[in-house]
mmCIF file of C-alpha atoms in Angstrom:
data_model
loop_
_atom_site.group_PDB
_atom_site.id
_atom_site.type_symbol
_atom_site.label_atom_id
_atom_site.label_comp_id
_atom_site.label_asym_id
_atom_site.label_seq_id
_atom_site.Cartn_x
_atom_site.Cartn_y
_atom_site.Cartn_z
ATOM 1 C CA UNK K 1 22.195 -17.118 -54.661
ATOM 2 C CA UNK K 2 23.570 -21.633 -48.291
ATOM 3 C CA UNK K 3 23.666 -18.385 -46.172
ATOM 4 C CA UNK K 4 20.408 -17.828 -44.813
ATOM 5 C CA UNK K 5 19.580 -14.499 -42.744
ATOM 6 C CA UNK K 6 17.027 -13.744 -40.464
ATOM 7 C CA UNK K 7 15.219 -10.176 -41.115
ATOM 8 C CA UNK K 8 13.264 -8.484 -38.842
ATOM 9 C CA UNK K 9 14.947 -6.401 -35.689
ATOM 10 C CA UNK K 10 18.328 -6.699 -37.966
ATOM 11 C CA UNK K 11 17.030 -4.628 -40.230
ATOM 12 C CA UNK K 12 16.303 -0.778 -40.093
ATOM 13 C CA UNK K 13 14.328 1.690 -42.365
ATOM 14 C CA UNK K 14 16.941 3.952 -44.149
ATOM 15 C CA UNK K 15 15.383 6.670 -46.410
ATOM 16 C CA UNK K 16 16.769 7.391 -49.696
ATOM 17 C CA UNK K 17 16.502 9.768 -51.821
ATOM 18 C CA UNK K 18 15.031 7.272 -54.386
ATOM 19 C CA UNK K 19 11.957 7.957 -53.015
ATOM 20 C CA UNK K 20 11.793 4.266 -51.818
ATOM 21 C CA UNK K 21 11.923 2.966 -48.280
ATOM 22 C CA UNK K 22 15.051 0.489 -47.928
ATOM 23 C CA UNK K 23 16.356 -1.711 -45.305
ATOM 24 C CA UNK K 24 19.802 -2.289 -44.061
ATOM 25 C CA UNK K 25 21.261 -4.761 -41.930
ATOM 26 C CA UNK K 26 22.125 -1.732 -39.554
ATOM 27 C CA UNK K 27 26.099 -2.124 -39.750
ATOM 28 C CA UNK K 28 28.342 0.010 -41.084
ATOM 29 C CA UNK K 29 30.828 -1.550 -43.732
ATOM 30 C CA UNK K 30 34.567 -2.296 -43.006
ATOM 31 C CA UNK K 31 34.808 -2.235 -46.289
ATOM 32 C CA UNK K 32 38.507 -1.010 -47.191
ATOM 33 C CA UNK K 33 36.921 2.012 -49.484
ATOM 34 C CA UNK K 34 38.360 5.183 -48.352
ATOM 35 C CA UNK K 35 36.425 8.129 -46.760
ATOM 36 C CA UNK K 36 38.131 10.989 -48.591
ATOM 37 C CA UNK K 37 35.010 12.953 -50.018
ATOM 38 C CA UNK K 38 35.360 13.864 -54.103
ATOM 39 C CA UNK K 39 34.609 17.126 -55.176
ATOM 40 C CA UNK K 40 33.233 17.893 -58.794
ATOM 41 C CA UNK K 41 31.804 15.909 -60.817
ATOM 42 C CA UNK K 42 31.614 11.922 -59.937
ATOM 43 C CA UNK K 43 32.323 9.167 -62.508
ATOM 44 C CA UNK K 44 30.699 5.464 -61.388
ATOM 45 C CA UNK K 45 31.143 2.556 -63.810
ATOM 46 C CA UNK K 46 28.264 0.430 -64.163
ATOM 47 C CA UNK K 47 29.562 -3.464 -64.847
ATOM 48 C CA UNK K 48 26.813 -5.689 -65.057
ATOM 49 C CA UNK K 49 26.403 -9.538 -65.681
ATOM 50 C CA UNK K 50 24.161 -10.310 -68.225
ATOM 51 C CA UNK K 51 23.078 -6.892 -69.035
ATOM 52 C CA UNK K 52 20.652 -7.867 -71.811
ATOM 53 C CA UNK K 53 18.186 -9.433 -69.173
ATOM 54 C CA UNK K 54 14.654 -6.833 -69.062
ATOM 55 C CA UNK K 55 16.139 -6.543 -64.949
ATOM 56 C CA UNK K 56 19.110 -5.368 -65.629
ATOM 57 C CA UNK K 57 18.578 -3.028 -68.713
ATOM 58 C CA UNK K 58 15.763 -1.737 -65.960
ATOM 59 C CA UNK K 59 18.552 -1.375 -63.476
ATOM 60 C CA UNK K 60 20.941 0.671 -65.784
ATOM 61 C CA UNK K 61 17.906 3.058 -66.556
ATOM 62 C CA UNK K 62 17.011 3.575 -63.269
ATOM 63 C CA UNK K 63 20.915 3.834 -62.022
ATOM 64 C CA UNK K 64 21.187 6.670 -65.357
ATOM 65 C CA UNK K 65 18.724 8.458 -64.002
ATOM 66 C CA UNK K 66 19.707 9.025 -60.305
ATOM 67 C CA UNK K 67 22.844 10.514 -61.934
ATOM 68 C CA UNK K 68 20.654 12.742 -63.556
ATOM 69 C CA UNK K 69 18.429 13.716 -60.994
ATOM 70 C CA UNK K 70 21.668 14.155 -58.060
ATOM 71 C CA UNK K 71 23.977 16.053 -61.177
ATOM 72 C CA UNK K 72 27.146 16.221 -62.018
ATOM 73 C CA UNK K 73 27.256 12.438 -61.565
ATOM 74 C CA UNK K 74 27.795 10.362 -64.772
ATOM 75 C CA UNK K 75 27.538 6.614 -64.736
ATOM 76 C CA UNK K 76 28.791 4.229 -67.737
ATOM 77 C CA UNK K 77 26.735 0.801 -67.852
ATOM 78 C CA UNK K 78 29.143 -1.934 -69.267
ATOM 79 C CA UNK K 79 27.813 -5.121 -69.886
ATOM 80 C CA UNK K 80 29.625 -7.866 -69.229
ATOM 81 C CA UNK K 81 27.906 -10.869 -70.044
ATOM 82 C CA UNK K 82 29.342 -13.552 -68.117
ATOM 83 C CA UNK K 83 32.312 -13.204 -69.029
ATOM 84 C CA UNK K 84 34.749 -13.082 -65.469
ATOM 85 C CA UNK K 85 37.599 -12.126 -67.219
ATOM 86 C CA UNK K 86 35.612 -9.144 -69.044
ATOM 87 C CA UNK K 87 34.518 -8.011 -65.241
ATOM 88 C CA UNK K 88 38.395 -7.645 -64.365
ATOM 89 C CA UNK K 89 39.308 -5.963 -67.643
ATOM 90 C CA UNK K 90 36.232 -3.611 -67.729
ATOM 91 C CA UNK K 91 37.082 -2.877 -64.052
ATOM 92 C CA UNK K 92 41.052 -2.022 -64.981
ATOM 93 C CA UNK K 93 39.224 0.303 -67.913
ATOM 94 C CA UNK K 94 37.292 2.027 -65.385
ATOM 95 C CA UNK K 95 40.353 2.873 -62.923
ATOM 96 C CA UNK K 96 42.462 4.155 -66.221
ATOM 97 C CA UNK K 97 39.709 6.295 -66.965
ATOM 98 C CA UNK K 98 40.284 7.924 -63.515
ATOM 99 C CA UNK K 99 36.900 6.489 -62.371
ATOM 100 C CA UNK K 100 35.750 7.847 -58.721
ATOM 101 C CA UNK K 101 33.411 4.308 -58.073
ATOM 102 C CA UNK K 102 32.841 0.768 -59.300
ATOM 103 C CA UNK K 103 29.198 -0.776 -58.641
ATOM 104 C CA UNK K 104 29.939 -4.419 -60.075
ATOM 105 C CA UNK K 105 27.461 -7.151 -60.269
ATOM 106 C CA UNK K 106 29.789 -10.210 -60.779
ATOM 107 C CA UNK K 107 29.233 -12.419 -63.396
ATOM 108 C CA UNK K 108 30.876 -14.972 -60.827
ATOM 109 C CA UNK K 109 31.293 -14.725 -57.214
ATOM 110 C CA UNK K 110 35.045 -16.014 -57.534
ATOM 111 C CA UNK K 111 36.381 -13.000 -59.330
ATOM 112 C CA UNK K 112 35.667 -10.608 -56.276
ATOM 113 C CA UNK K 113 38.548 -10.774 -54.505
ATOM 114 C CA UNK K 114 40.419 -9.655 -57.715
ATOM 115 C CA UNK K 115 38.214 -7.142 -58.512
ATOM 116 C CA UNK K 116 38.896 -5.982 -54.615
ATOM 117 C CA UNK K 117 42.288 -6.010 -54.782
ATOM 118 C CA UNK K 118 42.218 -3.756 -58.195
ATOM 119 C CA UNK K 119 40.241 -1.076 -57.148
ATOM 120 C CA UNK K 120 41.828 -0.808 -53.579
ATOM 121 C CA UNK K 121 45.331 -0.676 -55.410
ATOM 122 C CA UNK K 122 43.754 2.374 -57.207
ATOM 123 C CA UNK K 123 41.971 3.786 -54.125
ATOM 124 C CA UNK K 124 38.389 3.945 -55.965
ATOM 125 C CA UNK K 125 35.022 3.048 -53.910
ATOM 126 C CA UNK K 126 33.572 -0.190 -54.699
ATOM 127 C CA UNK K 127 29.973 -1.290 -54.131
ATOM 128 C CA UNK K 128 28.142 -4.570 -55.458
ATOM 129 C CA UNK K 129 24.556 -4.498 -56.511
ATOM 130 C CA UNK K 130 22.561 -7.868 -56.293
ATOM 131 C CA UNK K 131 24.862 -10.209 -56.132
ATOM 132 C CA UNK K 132 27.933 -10.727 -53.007
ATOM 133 C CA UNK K 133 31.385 -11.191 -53.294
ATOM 134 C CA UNK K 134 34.100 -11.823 -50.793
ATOM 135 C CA UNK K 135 37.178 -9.321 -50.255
ATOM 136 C CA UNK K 136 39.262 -12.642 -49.223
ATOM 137 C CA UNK K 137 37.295 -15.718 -51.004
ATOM 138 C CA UNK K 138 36.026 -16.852 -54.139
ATOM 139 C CA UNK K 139 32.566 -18.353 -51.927
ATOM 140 C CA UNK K 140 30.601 -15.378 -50.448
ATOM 141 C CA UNK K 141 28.513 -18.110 -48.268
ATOM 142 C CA UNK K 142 31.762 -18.802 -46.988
ATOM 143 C CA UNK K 143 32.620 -15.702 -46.243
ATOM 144 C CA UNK K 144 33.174 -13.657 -42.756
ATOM 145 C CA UNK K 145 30.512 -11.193 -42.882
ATOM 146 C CA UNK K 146 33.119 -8.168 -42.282
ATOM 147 C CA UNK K 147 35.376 -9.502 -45.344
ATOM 148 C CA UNK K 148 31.968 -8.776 -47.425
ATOM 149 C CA UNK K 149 31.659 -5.987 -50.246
ATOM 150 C CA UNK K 150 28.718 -3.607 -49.368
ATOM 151 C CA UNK K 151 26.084 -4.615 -51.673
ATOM 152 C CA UNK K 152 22.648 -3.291 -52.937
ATOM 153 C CA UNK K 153 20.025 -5.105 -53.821
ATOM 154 C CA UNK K 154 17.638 -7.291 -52.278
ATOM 155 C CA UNK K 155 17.978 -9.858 -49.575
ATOM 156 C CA UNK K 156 17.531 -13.145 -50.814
ATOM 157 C CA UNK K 157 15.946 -15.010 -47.840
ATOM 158 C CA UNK K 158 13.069 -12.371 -47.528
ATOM 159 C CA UNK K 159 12.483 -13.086 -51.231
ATOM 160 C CA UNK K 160 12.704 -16.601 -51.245
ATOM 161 C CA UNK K 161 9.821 -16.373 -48.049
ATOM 162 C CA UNK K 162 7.462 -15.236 -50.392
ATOM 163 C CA UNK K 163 8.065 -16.862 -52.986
ATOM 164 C CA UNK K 164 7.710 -20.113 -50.822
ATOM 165 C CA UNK K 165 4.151 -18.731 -49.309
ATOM 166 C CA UNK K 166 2.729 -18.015 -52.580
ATOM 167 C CA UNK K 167 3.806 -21.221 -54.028
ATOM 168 C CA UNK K 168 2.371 -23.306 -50.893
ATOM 169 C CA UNK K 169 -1.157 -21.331 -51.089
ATOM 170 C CA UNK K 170 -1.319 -22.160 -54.623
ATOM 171 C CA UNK K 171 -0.819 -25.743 -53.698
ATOM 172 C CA UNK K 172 -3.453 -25.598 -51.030
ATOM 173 C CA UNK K 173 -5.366 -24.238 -53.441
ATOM 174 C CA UNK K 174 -5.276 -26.380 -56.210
ATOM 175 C CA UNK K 175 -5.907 -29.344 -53.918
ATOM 176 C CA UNK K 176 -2.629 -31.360 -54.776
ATOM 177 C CA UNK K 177 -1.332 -34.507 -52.715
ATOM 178 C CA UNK K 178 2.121 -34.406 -51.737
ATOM 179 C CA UNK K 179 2.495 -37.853 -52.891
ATOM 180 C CA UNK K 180 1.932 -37.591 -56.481
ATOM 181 C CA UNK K 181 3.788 -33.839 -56.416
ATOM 182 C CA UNK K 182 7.087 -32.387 -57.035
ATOM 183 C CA UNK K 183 8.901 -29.341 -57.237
ATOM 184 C CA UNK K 184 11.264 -27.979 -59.754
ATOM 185 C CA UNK K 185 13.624 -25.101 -57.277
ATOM 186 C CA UNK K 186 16.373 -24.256 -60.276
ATOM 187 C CA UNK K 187 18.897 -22.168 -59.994
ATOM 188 C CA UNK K 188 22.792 -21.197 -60.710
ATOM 189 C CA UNK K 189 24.362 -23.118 -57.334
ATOM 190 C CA UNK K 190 27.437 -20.701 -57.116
ATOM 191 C CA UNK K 191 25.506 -17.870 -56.589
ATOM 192 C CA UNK K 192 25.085 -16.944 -53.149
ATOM 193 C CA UNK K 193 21.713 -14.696 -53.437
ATOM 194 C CA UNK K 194 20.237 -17.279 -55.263
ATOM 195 C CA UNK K 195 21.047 -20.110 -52.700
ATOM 196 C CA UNK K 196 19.721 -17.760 -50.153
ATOM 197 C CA UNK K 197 16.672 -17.729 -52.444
ATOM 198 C CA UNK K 198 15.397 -21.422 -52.997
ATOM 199 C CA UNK K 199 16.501 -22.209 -49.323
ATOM 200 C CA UNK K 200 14.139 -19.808 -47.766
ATOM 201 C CA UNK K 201 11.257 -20.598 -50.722
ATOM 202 C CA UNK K 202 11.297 -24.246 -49.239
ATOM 203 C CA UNK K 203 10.996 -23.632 -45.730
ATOM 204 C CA UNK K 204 8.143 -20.746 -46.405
ATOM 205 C CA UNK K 205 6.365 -23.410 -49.032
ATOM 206 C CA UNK K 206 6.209 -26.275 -46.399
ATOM 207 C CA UNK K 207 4.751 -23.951 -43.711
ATOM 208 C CA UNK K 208 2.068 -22.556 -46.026
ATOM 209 C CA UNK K 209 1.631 -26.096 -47.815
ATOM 210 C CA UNK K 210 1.509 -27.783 -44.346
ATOM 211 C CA UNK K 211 3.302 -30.642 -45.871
ATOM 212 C CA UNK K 212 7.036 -31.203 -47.305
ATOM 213 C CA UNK K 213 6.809 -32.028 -51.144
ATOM 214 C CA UNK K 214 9.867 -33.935 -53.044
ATOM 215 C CA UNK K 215 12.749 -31.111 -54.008
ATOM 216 C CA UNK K 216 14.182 -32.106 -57.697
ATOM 217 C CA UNK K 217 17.227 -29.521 -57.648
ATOM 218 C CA UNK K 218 18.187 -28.582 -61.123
ATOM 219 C CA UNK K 219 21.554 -26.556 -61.599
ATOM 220 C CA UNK K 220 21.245 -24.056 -64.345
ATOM 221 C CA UNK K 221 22.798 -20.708 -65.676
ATOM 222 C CA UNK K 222 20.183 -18.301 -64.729
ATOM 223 C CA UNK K 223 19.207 -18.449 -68.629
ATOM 224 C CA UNK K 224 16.111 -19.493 -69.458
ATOM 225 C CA UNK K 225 17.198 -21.834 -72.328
ATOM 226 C CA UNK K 226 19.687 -23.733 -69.610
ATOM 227 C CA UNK K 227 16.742 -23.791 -67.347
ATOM 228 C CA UNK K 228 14.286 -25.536 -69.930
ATOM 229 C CA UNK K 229 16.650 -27.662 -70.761
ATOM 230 C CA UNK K 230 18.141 -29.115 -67.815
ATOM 231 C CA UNK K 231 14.180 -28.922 -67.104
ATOM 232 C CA UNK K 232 13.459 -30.989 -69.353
ATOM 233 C CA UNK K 233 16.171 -34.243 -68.264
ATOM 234 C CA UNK K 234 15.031 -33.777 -64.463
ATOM 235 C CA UNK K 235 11.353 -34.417 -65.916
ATOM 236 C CA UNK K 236 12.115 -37.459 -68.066
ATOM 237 C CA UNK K 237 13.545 -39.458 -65.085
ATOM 238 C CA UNK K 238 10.086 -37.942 -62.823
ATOM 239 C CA UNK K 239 7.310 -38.933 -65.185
ATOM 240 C CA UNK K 240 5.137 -40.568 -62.053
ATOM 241 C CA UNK K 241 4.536 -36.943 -61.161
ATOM 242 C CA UNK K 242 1.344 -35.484 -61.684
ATOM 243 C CA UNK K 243 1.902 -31.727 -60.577
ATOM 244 C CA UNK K 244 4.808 -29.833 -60.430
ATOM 245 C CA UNK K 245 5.294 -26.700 -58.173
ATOM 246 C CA UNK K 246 8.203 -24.358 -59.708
ATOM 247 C CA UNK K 247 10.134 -21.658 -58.184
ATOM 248 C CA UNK K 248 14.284 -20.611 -58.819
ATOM 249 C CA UNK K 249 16.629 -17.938 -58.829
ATOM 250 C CA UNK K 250 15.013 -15.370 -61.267
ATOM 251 C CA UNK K 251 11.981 -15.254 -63.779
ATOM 252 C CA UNK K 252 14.951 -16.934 -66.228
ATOM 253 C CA UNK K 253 14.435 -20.191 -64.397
ATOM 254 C CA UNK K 254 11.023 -20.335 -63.934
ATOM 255 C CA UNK K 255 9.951 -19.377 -67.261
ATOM 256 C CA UNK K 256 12.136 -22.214 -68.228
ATOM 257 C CA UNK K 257 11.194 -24.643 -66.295
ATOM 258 C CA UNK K 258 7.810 -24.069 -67.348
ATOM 259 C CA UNK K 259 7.914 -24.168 -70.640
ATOM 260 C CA UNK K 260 9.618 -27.330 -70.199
ATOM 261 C CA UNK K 261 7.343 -28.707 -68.246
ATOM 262 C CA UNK K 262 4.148 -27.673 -70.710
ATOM 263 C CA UNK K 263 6.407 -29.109 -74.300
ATOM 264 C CA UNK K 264 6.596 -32.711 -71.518
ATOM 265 C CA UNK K 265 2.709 -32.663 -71.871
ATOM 266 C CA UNK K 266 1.767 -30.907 -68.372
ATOM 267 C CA UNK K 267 -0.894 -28.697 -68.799
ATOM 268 C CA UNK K 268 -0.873 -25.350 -67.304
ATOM 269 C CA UNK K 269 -3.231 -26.558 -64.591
ATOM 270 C CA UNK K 270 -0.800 -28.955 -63.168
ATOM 271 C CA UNK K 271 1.768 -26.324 -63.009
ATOM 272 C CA UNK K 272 2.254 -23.851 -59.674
ATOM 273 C CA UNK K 273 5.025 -21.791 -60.910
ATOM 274 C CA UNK K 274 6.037 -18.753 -59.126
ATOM 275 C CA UNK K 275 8.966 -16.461 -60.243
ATOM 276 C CA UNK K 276 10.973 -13.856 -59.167
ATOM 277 C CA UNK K 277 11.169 -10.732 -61.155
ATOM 278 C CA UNK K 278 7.800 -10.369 -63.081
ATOM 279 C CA UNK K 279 9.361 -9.631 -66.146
ATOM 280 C CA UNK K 280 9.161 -12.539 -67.962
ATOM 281 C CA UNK K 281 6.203 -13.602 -66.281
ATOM 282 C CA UNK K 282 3.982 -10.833 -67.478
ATOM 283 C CA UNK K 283 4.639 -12.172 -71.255
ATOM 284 C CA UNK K 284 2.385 -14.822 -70.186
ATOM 285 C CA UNK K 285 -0.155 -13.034 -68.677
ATOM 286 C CA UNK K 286 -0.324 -10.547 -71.255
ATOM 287 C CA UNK K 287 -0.708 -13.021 -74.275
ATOM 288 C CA UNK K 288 -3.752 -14.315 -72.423
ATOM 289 C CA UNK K 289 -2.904 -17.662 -72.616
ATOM 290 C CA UNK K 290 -3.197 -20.154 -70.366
ATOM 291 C CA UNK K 291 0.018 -20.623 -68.228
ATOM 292 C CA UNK K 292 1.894 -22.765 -65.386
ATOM 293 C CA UNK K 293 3.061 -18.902 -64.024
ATOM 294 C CA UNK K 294 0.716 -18.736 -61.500
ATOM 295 C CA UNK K 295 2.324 -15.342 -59.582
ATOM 296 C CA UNK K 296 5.570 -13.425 -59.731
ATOM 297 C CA UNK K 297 7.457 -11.692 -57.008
ATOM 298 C CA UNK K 298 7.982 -7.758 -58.616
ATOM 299 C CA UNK K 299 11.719 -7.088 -58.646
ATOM 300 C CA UNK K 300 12.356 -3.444 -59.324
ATOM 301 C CA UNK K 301 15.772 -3.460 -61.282
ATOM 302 C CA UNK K 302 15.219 0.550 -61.430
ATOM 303 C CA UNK K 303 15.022 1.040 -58.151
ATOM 304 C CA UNK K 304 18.307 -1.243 -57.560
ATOM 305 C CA UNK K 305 19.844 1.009 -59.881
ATOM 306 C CA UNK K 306 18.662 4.492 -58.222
ATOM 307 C CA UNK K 307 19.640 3.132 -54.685
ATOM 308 C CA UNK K 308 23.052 1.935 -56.013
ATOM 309 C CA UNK K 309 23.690 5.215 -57.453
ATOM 310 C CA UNK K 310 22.378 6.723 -54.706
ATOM 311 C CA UNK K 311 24.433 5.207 -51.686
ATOM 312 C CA UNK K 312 27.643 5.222 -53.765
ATOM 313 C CA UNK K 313 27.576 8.979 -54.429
ATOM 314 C CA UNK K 314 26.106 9.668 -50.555
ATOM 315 C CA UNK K 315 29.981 7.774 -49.712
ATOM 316 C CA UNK K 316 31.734 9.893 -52.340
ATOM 317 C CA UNK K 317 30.201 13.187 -51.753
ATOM 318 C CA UNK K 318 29.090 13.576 -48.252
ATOM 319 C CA UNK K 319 31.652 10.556 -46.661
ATOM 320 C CA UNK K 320 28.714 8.684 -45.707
ATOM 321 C CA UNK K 321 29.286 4.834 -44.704
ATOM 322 C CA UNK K 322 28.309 2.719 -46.744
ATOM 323 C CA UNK K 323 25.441 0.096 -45.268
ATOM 324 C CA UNK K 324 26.932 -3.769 -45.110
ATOM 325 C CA UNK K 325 23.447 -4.074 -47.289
ATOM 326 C CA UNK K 326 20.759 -2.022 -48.570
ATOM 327 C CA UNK K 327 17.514 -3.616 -49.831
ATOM 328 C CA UNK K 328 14.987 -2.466 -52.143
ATOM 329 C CA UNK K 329 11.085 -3.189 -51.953
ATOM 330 C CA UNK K 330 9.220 -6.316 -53.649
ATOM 331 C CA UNK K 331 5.379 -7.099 -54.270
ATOM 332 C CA UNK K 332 3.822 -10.271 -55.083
ATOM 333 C CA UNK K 333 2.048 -10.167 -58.603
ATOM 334 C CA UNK K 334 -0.278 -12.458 -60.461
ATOM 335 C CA UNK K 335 -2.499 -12.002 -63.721
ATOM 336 C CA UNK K 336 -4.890 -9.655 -61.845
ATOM 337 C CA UNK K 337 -2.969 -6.703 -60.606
ATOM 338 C CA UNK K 338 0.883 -6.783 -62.474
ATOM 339 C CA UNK K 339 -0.151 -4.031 -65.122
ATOM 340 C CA UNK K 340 -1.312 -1.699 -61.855
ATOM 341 C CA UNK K 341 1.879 -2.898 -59.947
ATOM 342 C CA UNK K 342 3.825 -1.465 -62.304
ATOM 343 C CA UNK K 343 6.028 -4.168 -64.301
ATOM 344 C CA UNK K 344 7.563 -3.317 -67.376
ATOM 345 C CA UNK K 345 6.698 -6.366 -69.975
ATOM 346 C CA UNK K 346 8.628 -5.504 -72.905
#
């Protein structure tokens, strides 16, 4: 969000009931969640970071209505913002409420081993969703792999890959020179996904662009206003460049970037942005105007949410491990085929 990982023969099909085909990295967690199965009816708490974002309000819907369709399962979505000290708190609500399972994604990576340590004082199950965190360390990429919280979500590296194709076909496309290009990779450096993310988007971009391109490295928030602006400094100092290729974290940061980069003068055909998510993307496309968002990788918060749902209650109910990680499917997007691809674009 730099640990990279190498998919492939490390990851297996696992079916869930979803209706989605996920992967796993094929070990079973040592995470220190109990295997005592819960009768009756299951309680998860929900805490997400920025909850207001189109992928996590997605993610909440979808994670509502797994509940729904498994019964007698009822899940609370909290959102948390990014507040760290609102992620403990909501967690300590959640265990006085006599909550059977926390599925946290961590507004920082540094408050997991807290949040660890409160839920295995209280014996509840614990799962993350998107993001890691570290039973013993505030730096996930730091982190033993066994001393890592199960997680859901979807594996960084294989996103970043195709992000990093798309981005160097578009530059083959467009007929740039390396010399007189650049690209904008922004994204919140604590975050270990996202680190996993722009790593693997520069080593796919080079071997599709079949050239290396200057890296300007902007540190941002995940918000699009933080992007756009920080955007907008890195640019001032880079005014020599004539195209910019943009990829980060999430749609937040290349939506930013981009509109930064078209108020600096840069017109949409000098721009080879590709983001990750769709959801912000698709505004673009659907306005009809022209835009630096060339393509978008599809994201499916919904599904995140089912499969989150779905593996914690499989570990409550029928004492089934819980996967070290369980990924959800993605699909490259552009103007031509996002409405059939099913994005939302609220």
């Amino acid at each position: 969000m730099a640990r990279t990982r190498t998919l492939g023969g490390a990851l297996i099909a696992i079916a869930v009931a979803l209706g989605l085909t996920a992967c796993s990295s094929g070990k079973e967690s040592t995470s220190t969640n109990t295997s005592k199965k819960v009768s009756g009816k299951i309680s998860i708490a929900y805490l997400q970071k920025q909850g207001d974002q189109q992928y996590f309000i997605d993610e909440a819907q979808g994670a509502q209505a797994k509940a729904k369709q498994l019964g007698d399962v009822d899940v609370k979505v909290v959102n948390l913002g990014n507040d760290t000290s609102k992620a403990v708190s909501e967690t300590q609500a959640a265990i006085a409420q006599k909550t059977t399972g926390v599925i946290i994604v961590p507004p920082d990576p540094a408050v997991g081993p807290q949040i660890v340590q409160t839920v295995a004082a209280a014996k509840v199950a614990l799962l993350s969703s998107d993001d890691q965190i570290c039973k013993t360390g505030t730096d996930p990429s730091k982190c033993p792999k066994d001393q890592l919280v199960p997680r859901v979500g979807f594996s960084g590296t294989q996103m970043g890959t195709q992000v990093g194709q798309r981005a160097g076909e578009e530059f083959k496309k467009a007929g740039w020179k390396a010399a007189d290009t650049a690209i904008i990779a922004a994204w919140k450096q604590d975050v270990t996904v996202c680190t996993d993310r722009v790593v693997a988007a520069q080593s796919a971009f080079e071997q599709a662009a079949g050239t290396k391109v200057r890296v300007v490295k902007v540190g941002t928030d995940n918000t699009p206003p933080d992007a756009q602006s920080k955007t907008s400094a890195a640019v001032s100092g880079n005014r020599s460049v004539k195209h910019w290729v943009v990829w980060g974290c999430n749609d937040e940061n290349v939506s930013g970037a981009v509109n930064a980069l078209q108020n600096a003068g840069y017109k949409a055909a000098d721009i080879d942005g590709v983001g990750l998510g769709a959801y912000l993307a698709c505004k673009d496309w659907g306005s009809g105007k022209q835009t630096g968002m060339k393509a978008a990788l599809f994201i499916n918060g919904y599904d995140v949410g089912g499969l989150a749902v779905q593996t914690m209650v499989d570990y409550l109910r029928g004492g089934k491990a819980m996967p070290q990680e369980a990924f959800a499917p993605t699909k490259m997007v552009d103007p031509t085929n996002w409405r059939q691809s099913g994005v939302k674009c609220t």
